[in-house]
């Protein structure tokens, strides 16, 4: 298992390609055995807490969800000492309490993606490994994010099942109805395999979702980029407040024994 470290990693998604408030100490371009991560690693501190920031789609935003090198991203963060990862994700809202600009801290995942490199355990293996993935999101980290949202009166839903779709197109209304029947409350394109890869390396992982549109068929209009951009504009300050407020507590959590 990994040695103890208290570095927190943030993977910024759509709408969060840089992190203001981070006291930057360096930026490094790194390579991994799995290839290049999406962006350089920006290292710094938030109120004294060591943080590494990575932009999932590159900076500027140029890598679509199905072409993100999730393995390189997670391995690069791991090699930089990160042991807790906050995955910031733009998502569509399916549940009635998850309208645009609402923050969501989900508890479960259903994976509908396909063809993505989704494991470190392949190739020339000495043994086959099946990680436990019953609870994909770290409960302690979820609690810390929810406390921060409460402290700042940021509207949030502290529950939900994240349905991870392939993209880059959005879904049909029928696909969303099927996902709803499956039990999905929110839909996004980047939640997997990121969460599973973090679990394979024994890292804590938590999703901080920002709803940027009603999922297909959940409103009386089609989904437009203008609506998505407006929701990002409205909701991202809450996401930033949550990140800033929770960093010290996440550092303490991270320094505890690793989850597996
Ligand atoms: N579907 C999938 N991914 C998304 C959506 C959506 O409606 N909105 C933001 N990311």
Short mmCIF file of C-alpha atoms and ligand atoms in Angstrom, two decimals:
data_model
loop_
_atom_site.label_atom_id
_atom_site.label_comp_id
_atom_site.label_asym_id
_atom_site.label_seq_id
_atom_site.Cartn_x
_atom_site.Cartn_y
_atom_site.Cartn_z
CA UNK A 1 0.00 0.00 0.00
CA UNK A 2 1.01 3.60 -0.52
CA UNK A 3 3.09 5.47 2.01
CA UNK A 4 1.31 8.22 3.94
CA UNK A 5 1.03 11.57 2.20
CA UNK A 6 -1.37 14.43 2.69
CA UNK A 7 -1.39 15.98 -0.77
CA UNK A 8 -4.84 16.67 -2.22
CA UNK A 9 -5.37 16.56 -5.99
CA UNK A 10 -8.03 18.45 -7.88
CA UNK A 11 -9.01 17.41 -11.39
CA UNK A 12 -10.75 20.40 -12.90
CA UNK A 13 -13.36 19.76 -15.56
CA UNK A 14 -15.39 21.93 -17.90
CA UNK A 15 -15.48 25.44 -16.45
CA UNK A 16 -12.53 24.87 -14.10
CA UNK A 17 -9.32 24.80 -16.11
CA UNK A 18 -7.41 26.88 -13.58
CA UNK A 19 -7.73 27.33 -9.85
CA UNK A 20 -7.73 30.85 -8.49
CA UNK A 21 -6.68 31.16 -4.87
CA UNK A 22 -4.01 28.50 -5.26
CA UNK A 23 -0.65 29.81 -4.12
CA UNK A 24 1.34 28.29 -6.98
CA UNK A 25 4.81 26.98 -6.22
CA UNK A 26 5.45 25.28 -9.55
CA UNK A 27 4.10 23.71 -12.69
CA UNK A 28 5.53 20.51 -14.09
CA UNK A 29 5.03 18.67 -17.35
CA UNK A 30 5.29 14.98 -16.52
CA UNK A 31 5.14 11.62 -18.30
CA UNK A 32 3.83 8.32 -17.00
CA UNK A 33 4.16 4.72 -18.19
CA UNK A 34 0.60 5.23 -19.47
CA UNK A 35 1.42 8.31 -21.51
CA UNK A 36 0.98 12.04 -21.02
CA UNK A 37 -1.60 13.53 -18.67
CA UNK A 38 -4.06 16.09 -20.01
CA UNK A 39 -2.18 19.09 -18.66
CA UNK A 40 0.82 20.10 -16.64
CA UNK A 41 0.57 19.55 -12.90
CA UNK A 42 0.16 22.85 -11.10
CA UNK A 43 1.50 22.52 -7.58
CA UNK A 44 0.83 24.88 -4.75
CA UNK A 45 -0.90 25.41 -1.47
CA UNK A 46 -4.28 26.49 -0.31
CA UNK A 47 -4.00 27.89 3.23
CA UNK A 48 -0.87 25.80 3.76
CA UNK A 49 -2.42 22.59 2.41
CA UNK A 50 -0.43 21.02 -0.44
CA UNK A 51 -2.53 20.78 -3.57
CA UNK A 52 -1.87 19.55 -7.10
CA UNK A 53 -4.21 20.74 -9.84
CA UNK A 54 -4.71 19.05 -13.21
CA UNK A 55 -7.03 20.18 -15.99
CA UNK A 56 -8.90 17.09 -17.28
CA UNK A 57 -9.61 18.44 -20.75
CA UNK A 58 -6.29 20.29 -21.06
CA UNK A 59 -5.67 23.98 -20.75
CA UNK A 60 -7.11 25.35 -22.96
CA UNK A 61 -10.03 22.90 -23.04
CA UNK A 62 -9.31 20.64 -26.05
CA UNK A 63 -9.56 16.93 -25.09
CA UNK A 64 -13.06 15.40 -25.38
CA UNK A 65 -14.26 13.10 -22.57
CA UNK A 66 -13.71 9.82 -24.45
CA UNK A 67 -10.13 10.78 -25.34
CA UNK A 68 -8.93 11.84 -21.91
CA UNK A 69 -5.98 9.70 -20.82
CA UNK A 70 -7.50 8.87 -17.44
CA UNK A 71 -4.72 6.45 -16.56
CA UNK A 72 -1.99 9.00 -17.16
CA UNK A 73 -3.91 11.64 -15.19
CA UNK A 74 -4.41 9.45 -12.14
CA UNK A 75 -0.89 8.01 -12.24
CA UNK A 76 0.65 11.48 -12.58
CA UNK A 77 -1.27 12.69 -9.53
CA UNK A 78 -0.28 9.58 -7.60
CA UNK A 79 3.38 10.06 -8.47
CA UNK A 80 3.11 13.68 -7.30
CA UNK A 81 2.12 12.37 -3.85
CA UNK A 82 -1.64 12.90 -4.20
CA UNK A 83 -3.67 10.49 -2.08
CA UNK A 84 -7.09 12.18 -2.19
CA UNK A 85 -8.56 13.25 -5.52
CA UNK A 86 -11.47 15.63 -5.98
CA UNK A 87 -12.95 15.14 -9.42
CA UNK A 88 -14.81 18.27 -10.43
CA UNK A 89 -17.40 17.41 -13.06
CA UNK A 90 -19.97 19.31 -15.08
CA UNK A 91 -23.11 17.15 -15.16
CA UNK A 92 -26.68 17.09 -16.38
CA UNK A 93 -29.47 16.90 -13.79
CA UNK A 94 -31.98 14.03 -13.93
CA UNK A 95 -33.36 14.13 -10.37
CA UNK A 96 -35.88 16.92 -9.76
CA UNK A 97 -33.68 18.39 -7.01
CA UNK A 98 -30.71 18.71 -9.38
CA UNK A 99 -31.42 21.74 -11.52
CA UNK A 100 -28.86 23.96 -13.24
CA UNK A 101 -26.22 25.56 -10.96
CA UNK A 102 -26.86 23.02 -8.18
CA UNK A 103 -23.81 21.29 -6.71
CA UNK A 104 -24.03 17.50 -6.39
CA UNK A 105 -21.90 15.24 -4.21
CA UNK A 106 -23.05 11.81 -5.40
CA UNK A 107 -22.60 8.49 -3.64
CA UNK A 108 -22.77 5.91 -6.43
CA UNK A 109 -21.90 5.36 -10.08
CA UNK A 110 -23.30 3.40 -13.00
CA UNK A 111 -20.82 3.12 -15.85
CA UNK A 112 -22.19 3.28 -19.42
CA UNK A 113 -18.88 4.20 -21.04
CA UNK A 114 -17.15 1.84 -23.46
CA UNK A 115 -13.76 1.42 -25.07
CA UNK A 116 -11.89 3.53 -22.53
CA UNK A 117 -8.65 2.29 -20.99
CA UNK A 118 -10.09 1.68 -17.55
CA UNK A 119 -7.60 -0.32 -15.50
CA UNK A 120 -3.96 -0.37 -14.46
CA UNK A 121 -4.20 -4.13 -14.06
CA UNK A 122 -3.48 -5.40 -17.54
CA UNK A 123 -0.50 -6.44 -19.57
CA UNK A 124 2.27 -8.50 -18.06
CA UNK A 125 0.64 -9.31 -14.71
CA UNK A 126 1.87 -11.53 -11.93
CA UNK A 127 -1.69 -11.95 -10.68
CA UNK A 128 -5.20 -10.77 -11.51
CA UNK A 129 -6.55 -8.08 -9.17
CA UNK A 130 -10.20 -7.21 -8.61
CA UNK A 131 -10.54 -4.12 -6.41
CA UNK A 132 -13.56 -3.60 -4.18
CA UNK A 133 -15.63 -0.75 -5.65
CA UNK A 134 -18.79 -1.01 -3.53
CA UNK A 135 -18.49 2.63 -2.45
CA UNK A 136 -16.75 4.47 -5.29
CA UNK A 137 -16.66 7.80 -3.48
CA UNK A 138 -14.84 8.33 -0.19
CA UNK A 139 -17.42 8.92 2.53
CA UNK A 140 -15.12 11.08 4.67
CA UNK A 141 -14.30 13.37 1.76
CA UNK A 142 -17.98 13.57 0.82
CA UNK A 143 -18.84 14.71 4.36
CA UNK A 144 -16.17 17.40 4.27
CA UNK A 145 -17.44 18.78 0.94
CA UNK A 146 -21.04 18.78 2.20
CA UNK A 147 -20.07 20.62 5.39
CA UNK A 148 -18.30 23.25 3.30
CA UNK A 149 -21.33 23.65 1.03
CA UNK A 150 -23.57 24.04 4.08
CA UNK A 151 -21.22 26.60 5.63
CA UNK A 152 -21.43 28.78 2.52
CA UNK A 153 -25.13 28.23 1.80
CA UNK A 154 -24.21 26.73 -1.56
CA UNK A 155 -27.27 24.84 -2.86
CA UNK A 156 -26.28 21.18 -3.08
CA UNK A 157 -27.63 17.65 -3.25
CA UNK A 158 -25.63 15.27 -1.06
CA UNK A 159 -26.87 12.08 -2.68
CA UNK A 160 -27.31 10.53 -6.07
CA UNK A 161 -26.15 8.03 -8.61
CA UNK A 162 -23.82 9.36 -11.33
CA UNK A 163 -24.47 7.77 -14.72
CA UNK A 164 -21.27 7.98 -16.77
CA UNK A 165 -21.94 8.14 -20.52
CA UNK A 166 -19.55 7.97 -23.43
CA UNK A 167 -20.17 11.29 -25.14
CA UNK A 168 -19.14 13.55 -26.61
CA UNK A 169 -22.73 13.91 -27.79
CA UNK A 170 -25.41 14.48 -25.19
CA UNK A 171 -28.06 11.80 -24.62
CA UNK A 172 -31.44 11.24 -26.21
CA UNK A 173 -34.54 11.71 -24.07
CA UNK A 174 -35.12 7.94 -24.19
CA UNK A 175 -31.59 7.25 -22.99
CA UNK A 176 -32.15 9.55 -20.04
CA UNK A 177 -35.50 7.84 -19.27
CA UNK A 178 -33.70 4.51 -19.30
CA UNK A 179 -30.97 5.87 -17.04
CA UNK A 180 -33.63 7.17 -14.68
CA UNK A 181 -35.22 3.71 -14.54
CA UNK A 182 -31.75 2.33 -13.78
CA UNK A 183 -31.56 4.69 -10.80
CA UNK A 184 -29.34 7.47 -12.17
CA UNK A 185 -29.85 10.97 -10.73
CA UNK A 186 -27.18 12.82 -12.70
CA UNK A 187 -25.35 12.23 -15.95
CA UNK A 188 -21.83 13.11 -17.01
CA UNK A 189 -19.11 11.91 -19.36
CA UNK A 190 -15.98 11.95 -17.22
CA UNK A 191 -16.78 10.20 -13.93
CA UNK A 192 -15.48 6.89 -15.23
CA UNK A 193 -12.96 5.32 -15.39
CA UNK A 194 -11.40 8.09 -13.31
CA UNK A 195 -12.95 6.94 -10.01
CA UNK A 196 -12.06 3.29 -10.56
CA UNK A 197 -8.46 4.08 -11.48
CA UNK A 198 -8.02 6.12 -8.29
CA UNK A 199 -9.41 3.17 -6.33
CA UNK A 200 -6.98 0.81 -8.04
CA UNK A 201 -4.10 2.89 -6.69
CA UNK A 202 -5.65 3.02 -3.21
CA UNK A 203 -6.45 6.73 -3.36
CA UNK A 204 -9.50 8.41 -1.88
CA UNK A 205 -11.73 9.84 -4.60
CA UNK A 206 -14.75 12.11 -4.42
CA UNK A 207 -16.90 13.74 -7.10
CA UNK A 208 -17.85 17.39 -6.86
CA UNK A 209 -20.46 17.83 -9.56
CA UNK A 210 -21.93 21.04 -10.90
CA UNK A 211 -25.24 20.67 -12.74
CA UNK A 212 -24.97 22.73 -15.92
CA UNK A 213 -28.21 21.69 -17.65
CA UNK A 214 -31.32 19.60 -17.22
CA UNK A 215 -30.62 16.22 -18.81
CA UNK A 216 -32.19 15.55 -22.23
CA UNK A 217 -35.99 15.52 -22.07
CA UNK A 218 -36.09 16.90 -18.52
CA UNK A 219 -37.00 20.42 -19.59
CA UNK A 220 -39.23 21.87 -22.29
CA UNK A 221 -36.31 22.83 -24.54
CA UNK A 222 -33.22 21.31 -26.14
CA UNK A 223 -29.85 21.75 -24.43
CA UNK A 224 -27.84 24.74 -25.60
CA UNK A 225 -24.25 25.76 -24.97
CA UNK A 226 -25.54 29.15 -23.86
CA UNK A 227 -27.54 27.55 -21.06
CA UNK A 228 -24.54 25.43 -20.03
CA UNK A 229 -22.25 28.45 -19.95
CA UNK A 230 -24.76 30.44 -17.89
CA UNK A 231 -25.02 27.64 -15.31
CA UNK A 232 -21.22 27.38 -15.10
CA UNK A 233 -21.03 31.13 -14.57
CA UNK A 234 -23.66 30.93 -11.85
CA UNK A 235 -22.47 27.79 -10.06
CA UNK A 236 -18.69 27.77 -10.29
CA UNK A 237 -18.18 30.32 -7.51
CA UNK A 238 -19.93 27.88 -5.14
CA UNK A 239 -17.66 25.08 -6.32
CA UNK A 240 -14.62 27.26 -5.69
CA UNK A 241 -15.89 28.19 -2.20
CA UNK A 242 -16.39 24.53 -1.36
CA UNK A 243 -12.89 23.66 -2.58
CA UNK A 244 -11.25 26.46 -0.63
CA UNK A 245 -13.10 25.72 2.58
CA UNK A 246 -12.58 21.97 2.56
CA UNK A 247 -8.90 21.84 1.66
CA UNK A 248 -7.46 21.84 5.20
CA UNK A 249 -9.86 19.13 6.42
CA UNK A 250 -9.20 17.05 3.32
CA UNK A 251 -5.49 17.32 4.10
CA UNK A 252 -6.07 15.94 7.60
CA UNK A 253 -8.21 13.12 6.20
CA UNK A 254 -5.58 12.34 3.59
CA UNK A 255 -2.83 12.01 6.17
CA UNK A 256 -4.81 9.25 7.90
CA UNK A 257 -4.19 5.70 6.81
CA UNK A 258 -5.14 5.16 3.19
CA UNK A 259 -8.46 3.44 2.59
CA UNK A 260 -7.17 0.08 1.38
N1 LIG B 1 -25.07 14.66 -20.27
C1 LIG B 1 -23.82 14.17 -20.18
N2 LIG B 1 -22.80 14.88 -19.74
C2 LIG B 1 -23.01 16.14 -19.37
C3 LIG B 1 -24.30 16.72 -19.45
C4 LIG B 1 -25.39 15.94 -19.92
O1 LIG B 1 -26.54 16.38 -20.01
N3 LIG B 1 -24.18 17.99 -19.02
C5 LIG B 1 -22.87 18.16 -18.69
N4 LIG B 1 -22.17 17.05 -18.90
#
